[in-house]
mmCIF file of C-alpha atoms in Angstrom:
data_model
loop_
_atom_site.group_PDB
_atom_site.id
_atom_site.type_symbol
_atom_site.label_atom_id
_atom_site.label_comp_id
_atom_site.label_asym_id
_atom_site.label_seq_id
_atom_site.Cartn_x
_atom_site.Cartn_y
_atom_site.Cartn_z
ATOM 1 C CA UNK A 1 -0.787 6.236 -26.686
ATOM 2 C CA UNK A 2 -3.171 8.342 -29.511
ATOM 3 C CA UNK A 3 -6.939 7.113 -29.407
ATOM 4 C CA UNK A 4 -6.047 5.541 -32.897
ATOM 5 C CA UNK A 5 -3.101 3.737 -32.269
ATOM 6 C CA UNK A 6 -5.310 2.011 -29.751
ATOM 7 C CA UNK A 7 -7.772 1.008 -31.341
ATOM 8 C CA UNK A 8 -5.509 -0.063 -34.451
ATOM 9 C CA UNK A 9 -3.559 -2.329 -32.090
ATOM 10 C CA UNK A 10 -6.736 -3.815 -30.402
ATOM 11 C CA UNK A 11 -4.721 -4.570 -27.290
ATOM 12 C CA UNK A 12 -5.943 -7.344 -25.392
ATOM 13 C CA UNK A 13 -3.402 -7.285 -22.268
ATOM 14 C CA UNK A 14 -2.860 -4.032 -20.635
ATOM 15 C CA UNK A 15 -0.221 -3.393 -17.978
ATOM 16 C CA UNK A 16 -0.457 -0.620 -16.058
ATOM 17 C CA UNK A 17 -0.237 0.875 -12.148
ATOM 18 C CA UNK A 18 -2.548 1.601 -9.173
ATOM 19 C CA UNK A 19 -0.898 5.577 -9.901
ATOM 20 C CA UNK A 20 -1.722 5.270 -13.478
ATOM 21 C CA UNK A 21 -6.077 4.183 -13.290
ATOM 22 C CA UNK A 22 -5.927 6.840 -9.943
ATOM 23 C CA UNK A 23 -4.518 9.776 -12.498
ATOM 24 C CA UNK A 24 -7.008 8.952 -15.202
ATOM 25 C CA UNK A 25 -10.050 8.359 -12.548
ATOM 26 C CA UNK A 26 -9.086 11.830 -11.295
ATOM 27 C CA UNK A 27 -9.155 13.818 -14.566
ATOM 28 C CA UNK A 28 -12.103 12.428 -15.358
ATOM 29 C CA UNK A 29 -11.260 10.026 -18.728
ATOM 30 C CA UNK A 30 -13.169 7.038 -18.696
ATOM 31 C CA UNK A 31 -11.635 4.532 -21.231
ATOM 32 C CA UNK A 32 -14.845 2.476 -22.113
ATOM 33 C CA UNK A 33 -16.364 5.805 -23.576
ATOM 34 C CA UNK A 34 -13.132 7.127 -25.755
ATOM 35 C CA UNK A 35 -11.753 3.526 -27.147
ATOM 36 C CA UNK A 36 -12.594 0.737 -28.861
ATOM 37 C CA UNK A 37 -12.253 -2.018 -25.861
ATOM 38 C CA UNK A 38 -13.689 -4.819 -27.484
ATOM 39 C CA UNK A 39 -10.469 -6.948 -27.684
ATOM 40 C CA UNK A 40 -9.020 -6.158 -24.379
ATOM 41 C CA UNK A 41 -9.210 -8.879 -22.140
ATOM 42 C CA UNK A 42 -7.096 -8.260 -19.116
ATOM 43 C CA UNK A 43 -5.636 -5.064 -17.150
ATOM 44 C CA UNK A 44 -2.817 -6.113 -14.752
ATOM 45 C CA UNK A 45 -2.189 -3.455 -11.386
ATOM 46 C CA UNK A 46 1.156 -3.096 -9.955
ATOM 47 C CA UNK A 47 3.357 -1.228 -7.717
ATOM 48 C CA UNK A 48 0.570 -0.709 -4.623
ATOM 49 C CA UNK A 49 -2.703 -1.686 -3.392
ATOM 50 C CA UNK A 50 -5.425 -1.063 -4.972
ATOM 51 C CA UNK A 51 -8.232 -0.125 -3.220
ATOM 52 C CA UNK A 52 -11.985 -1.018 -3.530
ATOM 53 C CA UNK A 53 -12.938 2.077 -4.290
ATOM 54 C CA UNK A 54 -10.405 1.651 -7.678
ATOM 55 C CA UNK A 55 -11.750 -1.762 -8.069
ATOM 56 C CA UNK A 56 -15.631 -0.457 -8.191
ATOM 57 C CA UNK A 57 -14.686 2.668 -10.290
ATOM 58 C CA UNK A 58 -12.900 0.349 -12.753
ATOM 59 C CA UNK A 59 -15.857 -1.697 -12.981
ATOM 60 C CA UNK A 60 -19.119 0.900 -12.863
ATOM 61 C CA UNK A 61 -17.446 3.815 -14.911
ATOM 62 C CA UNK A 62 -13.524 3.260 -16.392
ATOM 63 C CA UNK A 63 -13.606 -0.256 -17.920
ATOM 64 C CA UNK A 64 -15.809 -2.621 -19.888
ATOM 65 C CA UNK A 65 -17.649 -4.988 -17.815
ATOM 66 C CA UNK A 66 -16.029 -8.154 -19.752
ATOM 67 C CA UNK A 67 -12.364 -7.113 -18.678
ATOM 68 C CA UNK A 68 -10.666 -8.682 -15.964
ATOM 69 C CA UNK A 69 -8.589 -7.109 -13.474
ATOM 70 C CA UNK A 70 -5.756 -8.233 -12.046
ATOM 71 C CA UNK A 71 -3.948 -6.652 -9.446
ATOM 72 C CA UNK A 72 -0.639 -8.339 -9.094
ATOM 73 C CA UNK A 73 1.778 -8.438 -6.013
ATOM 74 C CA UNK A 74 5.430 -9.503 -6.617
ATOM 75 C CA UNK A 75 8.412 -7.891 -7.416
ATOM 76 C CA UNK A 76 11.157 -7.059 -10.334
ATOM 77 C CA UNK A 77 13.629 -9.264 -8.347
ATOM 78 C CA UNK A 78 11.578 -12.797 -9.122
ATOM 79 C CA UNK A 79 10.281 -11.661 -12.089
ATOM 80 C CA UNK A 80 6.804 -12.829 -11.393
ATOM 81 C CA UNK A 81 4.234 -12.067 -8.674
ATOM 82 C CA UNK A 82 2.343 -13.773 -4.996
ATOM 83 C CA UNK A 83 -0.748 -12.898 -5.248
ATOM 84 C CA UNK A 84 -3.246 -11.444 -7.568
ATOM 85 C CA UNK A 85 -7.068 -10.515 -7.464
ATOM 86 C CA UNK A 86 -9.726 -12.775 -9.742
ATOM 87 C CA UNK A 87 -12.629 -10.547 -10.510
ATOM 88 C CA UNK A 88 -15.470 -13.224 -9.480
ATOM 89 C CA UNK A 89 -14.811 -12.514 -6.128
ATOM 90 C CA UNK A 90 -14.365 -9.448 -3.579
ATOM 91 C CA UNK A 91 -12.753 -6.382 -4.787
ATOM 92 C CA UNK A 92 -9.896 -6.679 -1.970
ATOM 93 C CA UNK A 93 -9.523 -10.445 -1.888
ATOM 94 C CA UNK A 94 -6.279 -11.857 -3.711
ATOM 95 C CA UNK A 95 -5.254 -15.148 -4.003
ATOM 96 C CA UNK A 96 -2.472 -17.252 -4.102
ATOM 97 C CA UNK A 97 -0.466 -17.211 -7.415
ATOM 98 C CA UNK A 98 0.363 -21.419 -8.208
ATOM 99 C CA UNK A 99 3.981 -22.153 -7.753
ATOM 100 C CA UNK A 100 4.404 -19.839 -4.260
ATOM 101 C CA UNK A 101 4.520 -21.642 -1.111
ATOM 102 C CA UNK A 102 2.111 -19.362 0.321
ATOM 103 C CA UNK A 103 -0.965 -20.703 -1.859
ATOM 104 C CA UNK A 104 -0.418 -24.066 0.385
ATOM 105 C CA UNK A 105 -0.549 -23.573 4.357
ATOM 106 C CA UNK A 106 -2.519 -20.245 4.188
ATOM 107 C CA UNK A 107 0.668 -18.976 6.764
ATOM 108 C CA UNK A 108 2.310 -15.896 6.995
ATOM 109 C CA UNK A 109 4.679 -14.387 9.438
ATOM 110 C CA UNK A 110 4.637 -12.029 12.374
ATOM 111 C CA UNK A 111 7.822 -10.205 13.653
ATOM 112 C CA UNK A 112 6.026 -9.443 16.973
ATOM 113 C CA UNK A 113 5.267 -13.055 17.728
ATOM 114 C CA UNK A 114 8.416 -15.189 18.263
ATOM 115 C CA UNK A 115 10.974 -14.930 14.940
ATOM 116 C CA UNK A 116 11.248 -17.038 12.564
ATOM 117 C CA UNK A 117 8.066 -19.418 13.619
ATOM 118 C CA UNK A 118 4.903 -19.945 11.370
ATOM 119 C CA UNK A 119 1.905 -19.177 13.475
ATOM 120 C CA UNK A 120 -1.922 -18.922 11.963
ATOM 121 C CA UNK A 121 -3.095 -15.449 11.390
ATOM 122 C CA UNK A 122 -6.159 -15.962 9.546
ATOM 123 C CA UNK A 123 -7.960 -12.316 10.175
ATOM 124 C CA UNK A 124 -4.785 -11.111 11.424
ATOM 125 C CA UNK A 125 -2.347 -9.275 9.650
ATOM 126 C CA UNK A 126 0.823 -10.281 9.126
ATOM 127 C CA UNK A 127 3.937 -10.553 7.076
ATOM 128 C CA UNK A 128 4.064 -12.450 3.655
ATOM 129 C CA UNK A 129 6.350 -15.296 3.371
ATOM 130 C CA UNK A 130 6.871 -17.832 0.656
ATOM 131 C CA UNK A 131 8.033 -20.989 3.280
ATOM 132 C CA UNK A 132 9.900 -22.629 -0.024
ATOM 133 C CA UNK A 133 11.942 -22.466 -3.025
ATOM 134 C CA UNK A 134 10.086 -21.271 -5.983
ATOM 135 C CA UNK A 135 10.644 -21.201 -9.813
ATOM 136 C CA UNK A 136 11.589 -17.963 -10.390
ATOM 137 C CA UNK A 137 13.430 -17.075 -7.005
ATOM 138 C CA UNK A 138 16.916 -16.122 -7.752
ATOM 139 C CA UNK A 139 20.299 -16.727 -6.881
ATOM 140 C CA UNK A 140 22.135 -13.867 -6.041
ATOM 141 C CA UNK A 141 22.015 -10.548 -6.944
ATOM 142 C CA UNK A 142 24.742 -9.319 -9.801
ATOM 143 C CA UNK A 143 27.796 -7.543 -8.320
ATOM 144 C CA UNK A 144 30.269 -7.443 -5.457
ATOM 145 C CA UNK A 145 28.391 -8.008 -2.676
ATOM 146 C CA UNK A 146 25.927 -9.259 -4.033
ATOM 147 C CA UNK A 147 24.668 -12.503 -2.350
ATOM 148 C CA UNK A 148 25.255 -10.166 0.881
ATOM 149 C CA UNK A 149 22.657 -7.609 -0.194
ATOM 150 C CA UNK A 150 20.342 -10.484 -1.381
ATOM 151 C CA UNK A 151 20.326 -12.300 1.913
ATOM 152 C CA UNK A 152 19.585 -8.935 3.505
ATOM 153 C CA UNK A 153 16.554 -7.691 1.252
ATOM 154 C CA UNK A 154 14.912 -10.782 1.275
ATOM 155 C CA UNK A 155 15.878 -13.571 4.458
ATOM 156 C CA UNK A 156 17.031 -11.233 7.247
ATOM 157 C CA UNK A 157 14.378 -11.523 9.345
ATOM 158 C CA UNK A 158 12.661 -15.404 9.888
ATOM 159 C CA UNK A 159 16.349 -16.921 8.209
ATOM 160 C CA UNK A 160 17.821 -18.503 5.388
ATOM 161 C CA UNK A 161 14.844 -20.598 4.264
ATOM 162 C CA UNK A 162 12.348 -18.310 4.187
ATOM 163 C CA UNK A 163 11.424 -15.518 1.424
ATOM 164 C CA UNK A 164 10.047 -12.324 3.195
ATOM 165 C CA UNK A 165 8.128 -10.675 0.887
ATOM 166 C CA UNK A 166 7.846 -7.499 3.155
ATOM 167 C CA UNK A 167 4.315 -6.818 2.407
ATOM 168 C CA UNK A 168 1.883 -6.794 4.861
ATOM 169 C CA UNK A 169 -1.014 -8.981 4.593
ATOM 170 C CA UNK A 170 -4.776 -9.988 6.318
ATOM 171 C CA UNK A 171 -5.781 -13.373 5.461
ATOM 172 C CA UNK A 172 -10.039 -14.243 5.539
ATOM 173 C CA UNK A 173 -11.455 -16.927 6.766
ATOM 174 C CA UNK A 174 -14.327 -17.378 4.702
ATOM 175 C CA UNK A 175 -13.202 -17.100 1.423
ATOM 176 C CA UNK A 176 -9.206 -17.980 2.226
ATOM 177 C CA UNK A 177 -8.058 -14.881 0.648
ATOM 178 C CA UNK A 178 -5.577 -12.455 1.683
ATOM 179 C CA UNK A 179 -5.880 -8.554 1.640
ATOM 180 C CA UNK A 180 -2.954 -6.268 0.822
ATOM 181 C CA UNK A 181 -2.104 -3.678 3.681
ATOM 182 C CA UNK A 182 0.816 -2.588 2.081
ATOM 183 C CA UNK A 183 4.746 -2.965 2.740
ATOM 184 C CA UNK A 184 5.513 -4.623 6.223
ATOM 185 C CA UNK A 185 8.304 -1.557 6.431
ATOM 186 C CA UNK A 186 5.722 0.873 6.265
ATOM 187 C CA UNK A 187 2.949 -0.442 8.329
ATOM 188 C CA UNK A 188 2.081 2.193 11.233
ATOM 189 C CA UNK A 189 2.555 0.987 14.691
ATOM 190 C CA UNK A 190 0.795 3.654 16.910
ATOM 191 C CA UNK A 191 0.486 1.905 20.745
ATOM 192 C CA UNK A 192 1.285 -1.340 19.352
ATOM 193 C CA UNK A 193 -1.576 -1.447 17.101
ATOM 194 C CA UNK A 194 -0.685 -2.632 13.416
ATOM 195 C CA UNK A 195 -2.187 -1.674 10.331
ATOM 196 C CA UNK A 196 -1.483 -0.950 6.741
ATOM 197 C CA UNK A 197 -1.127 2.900 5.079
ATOM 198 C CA UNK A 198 -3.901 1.083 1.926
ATOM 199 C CA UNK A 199 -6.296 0.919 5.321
ATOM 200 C CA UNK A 200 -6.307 4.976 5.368
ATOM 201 C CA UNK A 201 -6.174 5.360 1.971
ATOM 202 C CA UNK A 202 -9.312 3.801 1.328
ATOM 203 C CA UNK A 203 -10.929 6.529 3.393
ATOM 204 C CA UNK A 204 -9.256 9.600 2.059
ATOM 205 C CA UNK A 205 -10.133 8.592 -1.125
ATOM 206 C CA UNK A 206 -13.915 9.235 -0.545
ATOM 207 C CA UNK A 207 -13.031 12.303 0.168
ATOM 208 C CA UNK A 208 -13.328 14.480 -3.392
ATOM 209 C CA UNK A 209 -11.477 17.680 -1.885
ATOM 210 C CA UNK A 210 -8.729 15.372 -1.100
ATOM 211 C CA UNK A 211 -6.535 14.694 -4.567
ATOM 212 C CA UNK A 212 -3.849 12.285 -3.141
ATOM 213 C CA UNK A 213 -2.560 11.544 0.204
ATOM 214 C CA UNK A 214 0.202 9.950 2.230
ATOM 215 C CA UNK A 215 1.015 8.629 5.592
ATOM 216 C CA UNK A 216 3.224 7.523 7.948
ATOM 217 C CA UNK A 217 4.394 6.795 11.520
ATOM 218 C CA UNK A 218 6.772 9.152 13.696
ATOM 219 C CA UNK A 219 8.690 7.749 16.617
ATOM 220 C CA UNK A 220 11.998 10.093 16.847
ATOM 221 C CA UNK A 221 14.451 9.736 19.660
ATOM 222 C CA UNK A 222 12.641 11.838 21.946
ATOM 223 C CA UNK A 223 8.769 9.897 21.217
ATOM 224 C CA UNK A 224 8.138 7.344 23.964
ATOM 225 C CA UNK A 225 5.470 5.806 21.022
ATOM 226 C CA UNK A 226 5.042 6.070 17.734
ATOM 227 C CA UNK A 227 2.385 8.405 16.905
ATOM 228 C CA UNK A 228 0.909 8.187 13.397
ATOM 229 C CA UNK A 229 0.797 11.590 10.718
ATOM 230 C CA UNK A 230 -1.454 11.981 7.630
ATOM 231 C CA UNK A 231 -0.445 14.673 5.146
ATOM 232 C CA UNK A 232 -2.985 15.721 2.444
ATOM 233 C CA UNK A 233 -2.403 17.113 -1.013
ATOM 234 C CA UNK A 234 -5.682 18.988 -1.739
ATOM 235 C CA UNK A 235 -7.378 19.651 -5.516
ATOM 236 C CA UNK A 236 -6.571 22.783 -7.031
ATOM 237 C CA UNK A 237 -9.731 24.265 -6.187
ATOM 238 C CA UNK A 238 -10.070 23.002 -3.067
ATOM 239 C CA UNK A 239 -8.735 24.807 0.264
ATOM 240 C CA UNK A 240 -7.713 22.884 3.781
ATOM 241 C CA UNK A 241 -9.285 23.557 6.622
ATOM 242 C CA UNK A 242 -9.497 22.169 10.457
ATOM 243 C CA UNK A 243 -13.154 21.001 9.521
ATOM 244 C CA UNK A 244 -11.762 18.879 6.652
ATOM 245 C CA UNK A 245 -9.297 17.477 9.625
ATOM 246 C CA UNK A 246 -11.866 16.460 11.670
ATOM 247 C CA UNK A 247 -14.178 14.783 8.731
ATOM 248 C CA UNK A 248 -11.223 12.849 8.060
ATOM 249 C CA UNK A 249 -10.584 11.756 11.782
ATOM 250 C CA UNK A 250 -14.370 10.545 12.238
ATOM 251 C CA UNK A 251 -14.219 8.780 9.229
ATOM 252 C CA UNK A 252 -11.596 6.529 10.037
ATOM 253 C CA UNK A 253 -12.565 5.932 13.239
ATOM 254 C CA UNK A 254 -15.941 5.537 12.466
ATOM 255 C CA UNK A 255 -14.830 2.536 9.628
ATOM 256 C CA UNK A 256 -11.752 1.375 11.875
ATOM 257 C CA UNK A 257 -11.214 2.127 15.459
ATOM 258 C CA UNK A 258 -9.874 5.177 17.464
ATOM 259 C CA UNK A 259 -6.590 3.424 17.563
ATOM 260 C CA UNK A 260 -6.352 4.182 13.605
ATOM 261 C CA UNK A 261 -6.865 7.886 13.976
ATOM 262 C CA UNK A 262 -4.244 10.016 12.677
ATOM 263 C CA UNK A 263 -2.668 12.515 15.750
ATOM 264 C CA UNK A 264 -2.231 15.253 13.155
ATOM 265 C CA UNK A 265 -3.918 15.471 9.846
ATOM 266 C CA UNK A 266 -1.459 18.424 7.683
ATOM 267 C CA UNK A 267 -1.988 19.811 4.290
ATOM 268 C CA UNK A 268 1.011 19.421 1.360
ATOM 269 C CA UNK A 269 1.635 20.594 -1.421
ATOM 270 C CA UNK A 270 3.048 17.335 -3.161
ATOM 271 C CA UNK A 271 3.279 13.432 -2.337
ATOM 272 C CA UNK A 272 6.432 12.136 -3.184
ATOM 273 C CA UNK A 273 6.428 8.604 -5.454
ATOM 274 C CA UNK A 274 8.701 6.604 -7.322
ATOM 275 C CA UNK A 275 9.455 6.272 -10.611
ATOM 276 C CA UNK A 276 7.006 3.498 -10.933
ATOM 277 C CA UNK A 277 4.221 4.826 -9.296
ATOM 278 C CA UNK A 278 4.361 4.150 -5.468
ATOM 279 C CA UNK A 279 4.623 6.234 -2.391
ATOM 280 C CA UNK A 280 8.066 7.004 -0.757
ATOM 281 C CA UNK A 281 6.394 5.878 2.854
ATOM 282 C CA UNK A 282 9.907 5.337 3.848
ATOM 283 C CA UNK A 283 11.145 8.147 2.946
ATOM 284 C CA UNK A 284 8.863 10.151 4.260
ATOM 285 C CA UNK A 285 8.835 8.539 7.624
ATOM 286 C CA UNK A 286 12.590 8.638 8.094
ATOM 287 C CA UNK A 287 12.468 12.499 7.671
ATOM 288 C CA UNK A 288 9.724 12.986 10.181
ATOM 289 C CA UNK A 289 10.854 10.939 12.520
ATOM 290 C CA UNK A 290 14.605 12.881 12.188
ATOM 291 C CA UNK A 291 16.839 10.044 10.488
ATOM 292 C CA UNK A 292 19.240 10.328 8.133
ATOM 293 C CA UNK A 293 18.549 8.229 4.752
ATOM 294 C CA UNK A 294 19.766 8.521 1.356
ATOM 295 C CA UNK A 295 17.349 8.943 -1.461
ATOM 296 C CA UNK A 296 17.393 6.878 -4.164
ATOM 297 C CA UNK A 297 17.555 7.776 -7.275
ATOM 298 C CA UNK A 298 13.776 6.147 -7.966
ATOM 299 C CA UNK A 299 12.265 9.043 -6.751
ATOM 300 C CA UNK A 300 10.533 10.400 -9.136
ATOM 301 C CA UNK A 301 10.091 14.433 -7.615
ATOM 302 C CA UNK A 302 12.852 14.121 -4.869
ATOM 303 C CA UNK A 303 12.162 17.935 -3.979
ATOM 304 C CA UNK A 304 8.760 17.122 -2.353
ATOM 305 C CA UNK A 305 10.910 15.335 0.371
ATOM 306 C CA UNK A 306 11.938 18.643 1.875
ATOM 307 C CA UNK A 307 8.207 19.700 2.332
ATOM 308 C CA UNK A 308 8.320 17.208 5.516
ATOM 309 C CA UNK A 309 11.341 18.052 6.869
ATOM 310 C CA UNK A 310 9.546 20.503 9.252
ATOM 311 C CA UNK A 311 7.282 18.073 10.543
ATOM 312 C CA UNK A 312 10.362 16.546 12.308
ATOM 313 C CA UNK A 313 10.115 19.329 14.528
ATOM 314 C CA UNK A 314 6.612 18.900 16.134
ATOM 315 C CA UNK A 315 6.652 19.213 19.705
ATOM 316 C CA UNK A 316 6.682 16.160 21.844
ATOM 317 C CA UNK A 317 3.574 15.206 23.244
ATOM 318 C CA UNK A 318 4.261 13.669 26.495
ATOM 319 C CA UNK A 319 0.934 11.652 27.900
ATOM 320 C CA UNK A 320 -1.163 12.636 30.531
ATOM 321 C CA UNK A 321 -3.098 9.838 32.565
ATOM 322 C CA UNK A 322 -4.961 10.204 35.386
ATOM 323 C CA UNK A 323 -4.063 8.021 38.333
ATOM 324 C CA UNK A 324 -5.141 4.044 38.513
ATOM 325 C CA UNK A 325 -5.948 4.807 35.151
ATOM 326 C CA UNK A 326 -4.736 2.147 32.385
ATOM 327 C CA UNK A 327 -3.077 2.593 29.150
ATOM 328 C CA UNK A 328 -5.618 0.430 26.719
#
């Protein structure tokens, strides 16, 4: 959209995408100084997390002061959203949305602890779950087959009367919030310890050599563990190099743990994403981890997908302990 149709429009509602404010924050446009943005009210964030490092930029330099962001969780399928952010508070707290079962209970779910049974996980992560019916849940899906495929996508894993969101989520005590950690199917799992890909992406983003970045877990046949990758896409004028590795390494470990690490940090030349903005995590970690998946037609530059097919390849690291010792 032209400067001028903007400002002839004087749009107060503006629906956009976590890829969409990340591309504009990284070519440098800041909205508040090129259009009018008296009449908008309200930008709403879709298709990933976004991360408080968006939130602050939209805030301090992209956006007028007076908007209100709203980064919304949900999903075409219900036709609505779970959670979404209110600007009064924290930049990674969301709340609730009224009408899910999950703004009453404050419980989500945990495929590690036993299936299918609420426990508390307040500053835990865990899976989100709406525990009942709500108004904009559907049916069926359209097509032969389709109640089969529905059941699948959505109650497969705690049962028939439970919606599984598949995104993974922290709750907080103190304000009863929840975090977004991203989708439950992509959530790395190296020794056991869980966390989401948005966790990692909050630190690469500090980095301003760093344009975009993606990763993933790797267990293949031959992996006793699942060992976790980062792949970097660096700026144009920017060049890779082991010491930019390591930088990256101590800074997650420094804001996380050593268990959050990457085992290899690896430069690429594209990130593949969807046609509505988010990362193909999946995708990605099938190839590496030497499965066979189709690719859907979403994907948005399927080509990139070949740039990790290498990476399947790595050689298997086989763990050395000395004796009595304990695996932590």
């Amino acid at each position: 959209m032209s400067k001028s149709r903007l400002i002839v429009h004087r749009v107060s509602i503006f629906g956009t995408s976590t890829r969409y404010l990340a591309e504009i924050r990284a070519r440098g446009i800041v909205p508040r100084n090129s259009f009018n943005l008296e009449r908008l009210r309200t930008v709403t964030s879709t298709g990933a997390a976004l991360s408080a490092n968006m939130y602050n930029w939209f805030y301090e330099i992209g956006f007028s002061p007076h908007v209100q962001l709203v980064s919304m969780s949900g999903g075409t399928d219900i036709a609505g959203s779970c959670t979404c952010w209110r600007k009064s508070f924290a930049s990674c707290v969301r709340w609730r949305d009224s009408g899910q079962s999950v703004r009453h209970g404050r419980r989500n779910f945990d495929p590690s602890q036993n299936a299918g049974v609420p426990v508390e996980l307040l500053d835990l992560p865990g899976e989100l779950v709406c525990t009942k019916p709500f108004p904009s849940q559907p049916l069926e899906f359209f097509g032969v087959g389709g109640n089969e495929r529905y059941q699948k996508s959505y109650f497969e894993r705690f049962g028939d009367t439970v919606w599984c969101q598949r995104d993974f989520i922290q709750f907080q005590k103190d304000t009863e919030g929840l975090i977004m950690l991203g989708r439950s199917d992509g959530v790395l799992n190296p020794s056991g310890v869980r966390f989401g890909s948005s966790e990692i992406y909050a630190v690469t983003e500090e980095f301003p050599e760093v344009e975009d970045s993606i990763c993933v877990g790797q267990r293949r046949m031959s992996d006793i563990d699942e060992r976790f990758l980062l792949f970097v896409k660096m700026k144009t004028s920017e060049a890779f190099t082991a010491d930019l590795a390591t930088r990256l390494k101590l800074a997650i470990r420094k804001r996380y743990s050593s268990r959050h690490v990457p085992k290899h940090v690896f430069e690429v030349a594209d990130i593949p994403y969807t046609v509505n903005g988010k990362k193909c995590e999946i995708n990605v970690k099938q190839i590496v981890s030497g499965q066979v998946g189709a690719v859907s037609g979403t994907v948005s530059n399927p080509s990139s997908l070949d740039l990790y097919r290498k990476y399947a390849n790595l050689p298997v690291e086989v763990e050395r302990r000395e004796p009595g010792s304990s695996k932590l």
